[in-house]
mmCIF file of C-alpha atoms in Angstrom:
data_model
loop_
_atom_site.group_PDB
_atom_site.id
_atom_site.type_symbol
_atom_site.label_atom_id
_atom_site.label_comp_id
_atom_site.label_asym_id
_atom_site.label_seq_id
_atom_site.Cartn_x
_atom_site.Cartn_y
_atom_site.Cartn_z
ATOM 1 C CA MET A 24 38.315 35.049 -30.024
ATOM 2 C CA ILE A 25 35.003 36.211 -31.481
ATOM 3 C CA PRO A 26 35.837 34.821 -34.959
ATOM 4 C CA PHE A 27 36.393 31.399 -33.370
ATOM 5 C CA LEU A 28 33.015 31.586 -31.628
ATOM 6 C CA VAL A 29 31.277 32.582 -34.861
ATOM 7 C CA ALA A 30 33.061 29.789 -36.758
ATOM 8 C CA GLY A 31 32.075 27.290 -34.057
ATOM 9 C CA LEU A 32 28.477 28.451 -34.196
ATOM 10 C CA ILE A 33 28.378 28.125 -37.977
ATOM 11 C CA ALA A 34 29.965 24.673 -37.785
ATOM 12 C CA GLY A 35 27.364 23.634 -35.194
ATOM 13 C CA VAL A 36 24.510 24.834 -37.412
ATOM 14 C CA VAL A 37 25.966 22.948 -40.376
ATOM 15 C CA VAL A 38 26.351 19.726 -38.356
ATOM 16 C CA VAL A 39 22.793 19.981 -37.017
ATOM 17 C CA SER A 40 21.379 20.649 -40.497
ATOM 18 C CA VAL A 41 23.315 17.730 -42.018
ATOM 19 C CA PHE A 42 22.264 15.277 -39.306
ATOM 20 C CA TRP A 43 18.787 16.724 -38.682
ATOM 21 C CA LYS A 44 16.938 13.546 -39.750
ATOM 22 C CA GLU A 45 19.008 11.407 -37.359
ATOM 23 C CA ILE A 46 18.586 13.911 -34.521
ATOM 24 C CA LYS A 47 14.838 14.089 -35.126
ATOM 25 C CA SER A 48 14.444 10.287 -35.195
ATOM 26 C CA PHE A 49 16.533 10.003 -32.003
ATOM 27 C CA ILE A 50 14.289 12.526 -30.233
ATOM 28 C CA GLN A 51 11.138 10.737 -31.421
ATOM 29 C CA ALA A 52 12.484 7.346 -30.314
ATOM 30 C CA SER A 53 13.417 8.829 -26.936
ATOM 31 C CA ILE A 54 9.927 10.236 -26.448
ATOM 32 C CA GLU A 55 8.357 6.890 -27.341
ATOM 33 C CA ARG A 56 10.661 5.093 -24.906
ATOM 34 C CA ILE A 57 9.759 7.531 -22.147
ATOM 35 C CA LYS A 58 6.052 7.008 -22.862
ATOM 36 C CA SER A 59 6.293 3.228 -22.924
ATOM 37 C CA HIS A 60 8.828 2.574 -20.152
ATOM 38 C CA LEU A 61 9.265 5.503 -17.810
ATOM 39 C CA ILE A 62 5.754 6.891 -17.402
ATOM 40 C CA PRO A 63 4.116 3.548 -16.490
ATOM 41 C CA SER A 64 6.715 3.068 -13.750
ATOM 42 C CA LEU A 65 6.082 6.427 -12.125
ATOM 43 C CA ILE A 66 4.749 6.669 -8.592
ATOM 44 C CA VAL A 67 1.144 5.538 -8.323
ATOM 45 C CA GLY A 68 0.612 6.200 -4.615
ATOM 46 C CA PHE A 69 2.280 6.952 -1.323
ATOM 47 C CA LYS A 70 1.841 6.540 2.423
ATOM 48 C CA THR A 71 3.462 8.640 5.123
ATOM 49 C CA TYR A 72 4.008 7.483 8.701
ATOM 50 C CA LEU A 73 5.531 8.981 11.818
ATOM 51 C CA GLU A 74 6.892 6.869 14.631
ATOM 52 C CA THR A 75 8.605 7.759 17.870
ATOM 53 C CA GLY A 76 12.130 6.715 18.708
ATOM 54 C CA ASN A 77 13.267 5.155 21.973
ATOM 55 C CA SER A 78 12.244 8.048 24.200
ATOM 56 C CA LYS A 79 8.780 9.505 23.708
ATOM 57 C CA LEU A 80 8.904 12.383 21.166
ATOM 58 C CA ALA A 81 12.650 12.942 21.594
ATOM 59 C CA THR A 82 13.358 11.793 18.062
ATOM 60 C CA LEU A 83 10.842 10.987 15.398
ATOM 61 C CA LYS A 84 11.160 8.933 12.247
ATOM 62 C CA ALA A 85 9.271 9.913 9.148
ATOM 63 C CA LEU A 86 8.652 6.978 6.830
ATOM 64 C CA GLN A 87 7.364 7.511 3.327
ATOM 65 C CA LYS A 88 6.365 4.549 1.203
ATOM 66 C CA PHE A 89 6.063 5.122 -2.528
ATOM 67 C CA PHE A 90 4.243 2.582 -4.682
ATOM 68 C CA SER A 91 4.946 2.201 -8.389
ATOM 69 C CA LYS A 92 4.780 -0.383 -11.142
ATOM 70 C CA ASN A 93 7.937 -1.467 -12.926
ATOM 71 C CA GLU A 94 8.334 -2.337 -16.617
ATOM 72 C CA ARG A 95 7.032 -5.866 -16.058
ATOM 73 C CA GLY A 96 3.882 -4.621 -14.338
ATOM 74 C CA ASN A 97 4.973 -5.761 -10.869
ATOM 75 C CA TRP A 98 4.348 -3.511 -7.884
ATOM 76 C CA GLN A 99 7.392 -1.976 -6.274
ATOM 77 C CA GLU A 100 7.579 -0.320 -2.864
ATOM 78 C CA THR A 101 10.261 2.247 -2.048
ATOM 79 C CA VAL A 102 10.659 3.296 1.593
ATOM 80 C CA VAL A 103 12.398 6.539 2.557
ATOM 81 C CA THR A 104 13.197 7.095 6.235
ATOM 82 C CA ARG A 105 14.565 10.179 7.956
ATOM 83 C CA GLU A 106 14.797 11.515 11.489
ATOM 84 C CA ILE A 107 13.025 14.769 12.305
ATOM 85 C CA SER A 108 12.728 16.906 15.385
ATOM 86 C CA PRO A 109 9.365 17.175 17.185
ATOM 87 C CA ASN A 110 9.188 20.944 16.673
ATOM 88 C CA GLU A 111 8.850 20.331 12.907
ATOM 89 C CA ILE A 112 5.569 18.479 13.490
ATOM 90 C CA PRO A 113 2.231 20.333 13.641
ATOM 91 C CA GLU A 114 0.520 20.276 17.036
ATOM 92 C CA ASP A 115 -2.436 18.099 16.001
ATOM 93 C CA ILE A 116 -0.153 15.385 14.633
ATOM 94 C CA ARG A 117 2.047 15.602 17.737
ATOM 95 C CA ARG A 118 -1.035 14.916 19.885
ATOM 96 C CA LYS A 119 -1.784 11.810 17.803
ATOM 97 C CA LEU A 120 1.756 10.568 18.425
ATOM 98 C CA GLU A 121 1.476 11.132 22.157
ATOM 99 C CA ARG A 122 -1.596 8.885 22.363
ATOM 100 C CA THR A 123 0.027 5.807 20.822
ATOM 101 C CA ASN A 124 3.255 3.828 20.616
ATOM 102 C CA SER A 125 2.632 2.551 17.087
ATOM 103 C CA PRO A 126 3.356 4.403 13.836
ATOM 104 C CA VAL A 127 0.805 7.081 12.944
ATOM 105 C CA ASP A 128 -0.453 7.291 9.371
ATOM 106 C CA ILE A 129 -0.430 10.960 8.304
ATOM 107 C CA THR A 130 -0.947 10.386 4.576
ATOM 108 C CA ASP A 131 -4.201 12.370 4.473
ATOM 109 C CA GLU A 132 -2.635 15.343 6.258
ATOM 110 C CA VAL A 133 0.354 15.386 3.895
ATOM 111 C CA GLN A 134 -1.907 14.994 0.880
ATOM 112 C CA SER A 135 -4.155 17.898 1.891
ATOM 113 C CA GLU A 136 -1.233 20.116 2.899
ATOM 114 C CA LEU A 137 0.506 19.606 -0.448
ATOM 115 C CA HIS A 138 -2.779 19.672 -2.411
ATOM 116 C CA LEU A 139 -2.085 16.270 -3.961
ATOM 117 C CA GLU A 140 -4.580 14.074 -5.750
ATOM 118 C CA ILE A 141 -3.792 10.415 -6.104
#
């Protein structure tokens, strides 16, 4: 079994050395594509909201809106929604929710808690 592994390893080294120029150019082209297409479309900003469900503070919805630019330079908004229990929410944010029926913007709290800079 070990001779087969050694032979496979040697064959792999030979293949890589023979095709090294093609592999290198593929890696360089991939890096350039990532720089020109993927990085500009990364997330530029985000907003985080909490809103109550039907009964006050029985169920909460967390909405996160991510803003990015696509390849054409157009803005794109992606919204992620999930239900969370009230005991997962810090007390100060829970008090904000109790005072209103509209969604509460907690972007600043999330940003400071996660030490994000946008």
